[in-house]
Coordinates of C-alpha atoms in Angstrom, one line a residue:
M1 CA 0.0 0.0 0.0
T2 CA 1.4 3.4 -1.0
R3 CA 0.5 7.0 -0.7
T4 CA -0.5 7.0 -4.4
D5 CA -2.9 4.2 -3.7
M6 CA -4.6 6.3 -1.1
G7 CA -4.6 9.5 -3.1
L8 CA -2.0 11.2 -0.9
P9 CA 0.8 13.5 -2.2
Q10 CA 4.2 11.8 -2.0
N11 CA 6.2 14.6 -0.5
S12 CA 3.7 16.3 1.8
F13 CA 3.5 16.1 5.5
V14 CA 0.3 14.1 6.2
F15 CA -1.7 15.0 9.3
C16 CA -4.4 12.4 9.9
S17 CA -7.6 12.0 11.9
F18 CA -9.7 8.9 11.2
T19 CA -12.2 9.7 13.9
Q20 CA -15.9 9.9 13.3
A21 CA -17.1 13.2 11.9
Y22 CA -19.4 14.0 14.8
K23 CA -16.3 14.4 17.0
I24 CA -14.9 17.2 14.8
E25 CA -16.2 20.3 16.5
L26 CA -15.6 23.9 15.6
K27 CA -12.9 24.9 18.0
M28 CA -10.6 21.9 17.2
F29 CA -11.3 22.2 13.5
E30 CA -10.1 25.8 13.7
V31 CA -6.9 24.7 15.4
W32 CA -6.4 22.1 12.6
M33 CA -6.7 24.9 10.0
K34 CA -4.2 27.0 11.9
I35 CA -1.8 24.1 11.8
L36 CA -2.3 23.6 8.1
K37 CA -1.8 27.4 7.5
Q38 CA 1.5 27.3 9.3
T39 CA 2.8 24.1 7.6
A40 CA 2.6 24.9 3.9
N41 CA 3.4 21.5 2.4
S42 CA 0.9 19.6 4.5
V43 CA -2.5 17.9 4.1
L44 CA -5.2 16.6 6.5
W45 CA -6.3 13.0 5.8
L46 CA -9.8 12.3 7.0
L47 CA -12.3 9.4 7.0
P48 CA -15.6 10.5 5.4
E49 CA -19.1 9.9 6.8
S50 CA -21.0 11.2 3.7
P51 CA -20.7 13.5 0.7
L52 CA -22.4 16.2 2.8
T53 CA -19.7 15.9 5.5
E54 CA -17.0 16.2 3.0
A55 CA -18.6 19.2 1.3
N56 CA -19.1 21.0 4.7
L57 CA -15.6 20.4 5.9
R58 CA -14.1 21.6 2.7
K59 CA -16.3 24.7 2.7
E60 CA -15.3 25.5 6.3
A61 CA -11.6 25.0 5.4
E62 CA -11.9 27.5 2.5
K63 CA -13.6 30.0 4.9
R64 CA -10.4 29.9 6.9
G65 CA -8.1 30.4 3.9
I66 CA -7.2 26.7 3.4
S67 CA -7.6 25.1 0.0
A68 CA -10.2 22.4 -0.1
A69 CA -7.7 20.2 -1.9
R70 CA -5.6 20.0 1.3
L71 CA -8.4 18.0 2.9
I72 CA -8.1 14.4 1.6
F73 CA -10.9 12.0 2.3
T74 CA -10.2 8.2 2.2
R75 CA -12.5 5.3 1.8
R76 CA -13.4 2.7 4.5
L77 CA -11.3 -0.5 4.4
D78 CA -11.3 -3.7 6.3
K79 CA -9.4 -3.7 9.6
P80 CA -6.0 -5.1 8.5
D81 CA -5.8 -2.7 5.6
H82 CA -7.1 0.2 7.7
L83 CA -4.3 -0.4 10.2
T84 CA -1.7 -0.7 7.4
R85 CA -2.7 2.6 5.8
H86 CA -2.0 4.4 9.1
T87 CA 1.7 4.0 8.4
L88 CA 1.3 6.4 5.4
A89 CA 0.5 9.2 7.8
D90 CA 3.1 11.3 9.6
L91 CA 1.1 12.4 12.7
V92 CA -2.4 11.9 14.0
L93 CA -4.3 14.9 15.4
D94 CA -6.8 13.9 18.1
T95 CA -10.2 15.4 18.7
R96 CA -10.9 17.6 21.7
I97 CA -14.2 17.0 23.5
Y98 CA -14.6 13.4 22.5
N99 CA -11.1 11.9 22.0
G100 CA -10.3 9.0 19.7
H101 CA -10.8 5.7 21.6
T102 CA -10.3 2.8 19.2
T103 CA -9.1 5.4 16.7
T104 CA -6.2 6.4 19.0
S105 CA -5.4 2.8 19.9
D106 CA -5.3 1.8 16.2
A107 CA -2.9 4.6 15.4
L108 CA -0.6 3.8 18.2
W109 CA -0.6 0.1 17.3
A110 CA 0.2 1.0 13.7
G111 CA 3.2 3.0 15.0
V112 CA 1.9 6.5 14.3
P113 CA 2.3 9.2 17.0
V114 CA -0.8 11.0 18.2
V115 CA -1.0 14.6 19.6
A116 CA -3.8 14.8 22.1
W117 CA -5.3 17.4 24.4
K118 CA -6.4 16.4 28.0
A119 CA -9.5 17.9 29.5
R120 CA -11.6 17.0 32.6
I121 CA -14.3 14.7 31.4
F122 CA -13.7 11.0 30.7
A123 CA -14.3 11.2 26.9
S124 CA -11.7 13.9 26.6
R125 CA -9.1 12.1 28.7
V126 CA -9.0 8.7 26.9
S127 CA -6.2 9.5 24.5
S128 CA -4.2 11.0 27.4
G129 CA -4.5 7.7 29.2
L130 CA -3.6 5.7 26.1
L131 CA -0.5 7.8 25.4
K132 CA 0.7 7.5 29.0
A133 CA 0.1 3.7 28.9
V134 CA 2.3 3.4 25.8
G135 CA 5.1 5.5 27.4
L136 CA 4.6 8.8 25.4
P137 CA 3.2 11.3 27.9
Q138 CA 5.1 14.1 26.1
L139 CA 2.4 14.0 23.4
V140 CA -0.4 14.9 25.9
M141 CA -1.0 18.7 25.8
Q142 CA -2.6 20.8 28.5
S143 CA -4.0 23.5 26.2
L144 CA -5.0 24.0 22.6
E145 CA -2.1 26.4 22.2
E146 CA 0.3 23.6 23.2
Y147 CA -1.4 21.2 20.9
E148 CA -1.1 23.5 17.9
S149 CA 2.6 24.2 18.7
M150 CA 3.5 20.6 19.1
A151 CA 1.8 19.6 15.9
I152 CA 3.7 22.3 14.0
R153 CA 7.0 21.5 15.8
L154 CA 6.9 17.8 14.9
S155 CA 6.0 18.6 11.3
E156 CA 9.1 20.9 11.1
N157 CA 11.5 18.5 12.9
P158 CA 11.6 15.2 11.1
E159 CA 14.4 13.9 13.4
E160 CA 12.4 14.5 16.5
L161 CA 9.3 12.9 14.9
L162 CA 11.4 9.9 13.8
T163 CA 12.8 9.4 17.3
I164 CA 9.2 9.4 18.7
R165 CA 8.1 6.8 16.0
Q166 CA 11.1 4.6 16.9
Q167 CA 10.3 4.9 20.6
L168 CA 6.7 3.9 19.8
A169 CA 7.7 0.9 17.8
K170 CA 9.6 -0.4 20.8
K171 CA 7.2 0.7 23.6
R172 CA 4.1 -0.7 22.0
L173 CA 5.6 -4.1 22.6
T174 CA 6.8 -3.5 26.2
E175 CA 4.5 -0.9 27.8
P176 CA 1.2 -1.7 29.5
L177 CA -1.2 -0.4 26.7
F178 CA -1.1 -3.6 24.5
D179 CA -0.1 -6.0 27.3
T180 CA -3.5 -7.7 27.8
P181 CA -2.6 -9.9 30.8
R182 CA -1.0 -7.0 32.6
F183 CA -4.0 -4.8 31.7
A184 CA -6.4 -7.3 33.2
K185 CA -4.4 -7.5 36.4
D186 CA -4.1 -3.7 36.7
I187 CA -7.8 -3.1 36.2
E188 CA -8.6 -5.7 38.8
Q189 CA -6.4 -3.8 41.2
A190 CA -8.1 -0.5 40.2
Y191 CA -11.5 -2.0 40.9
K192 CA -10.3 -3.1 44.4
A193 CA -8.9 0.3 45.1
M194 CA -12.2 2.0 44.1
W195 CA -14.2 -0.4 46.2
K196 CA -12.0 0.2 49.3
T197 CA -12.3 4.0 48.7
W198 CA -16.1 3.7 48.6
L199 CA -16.2 1.6 51.7
A200 CA -14.1 4.2 53.5
G201 CA -16.6 6.9 52.5
K202 CA -14.0 8.9 50.5
G203 CA -14.5 10.7 47.3
A204 CA -12.9 9.8 44.0
L205 CA -9.1 10.0 44.2
V206 CA -8.0 8.5 40.9
D207 CA -6.5 10.6 38.2
V208 CA -5.9 9.2 34.7

């Protein structure tokens, strides 16, 4: 599988987000457009929901001074091919209010770094937990300004990005995220800790 097969430019920096379209809300989309505006030779690779979704996102991009051609929509594939095509991307951009869940896990398993933003509610902390569990907490941002800055920095520093990809290739085999027996044991311990906390009449103490 090649970039040509997927309709991607050979020499562009490919930002990617294969999340469902309903997770793409205005504030994060505007950040994505700022990132594209500051990285001239880049595209954003998305998974379409419908022709209407594609048309609306392209229209919103053009409103912000970004050529519609820089948003590239891909077709749905079966799981093995879907995982394989991740490797054609340079960097995954996570969504804000509702993070990627399976989407982030797929990208990390495929060896593609994910830039994420951590908020307060569970749905906006999932990618943070996944990145920490795979040993890449430096990709968890505390603000949208940091998120934007990190995405641009990695696009402009191929050596730094390559180092992170190499770390991910090793860590996905050794860190807890994809270690199922270890995960089962850890979650059992977490349930016990929560039960003991409840019995003691204490509030929630767990941070993820």
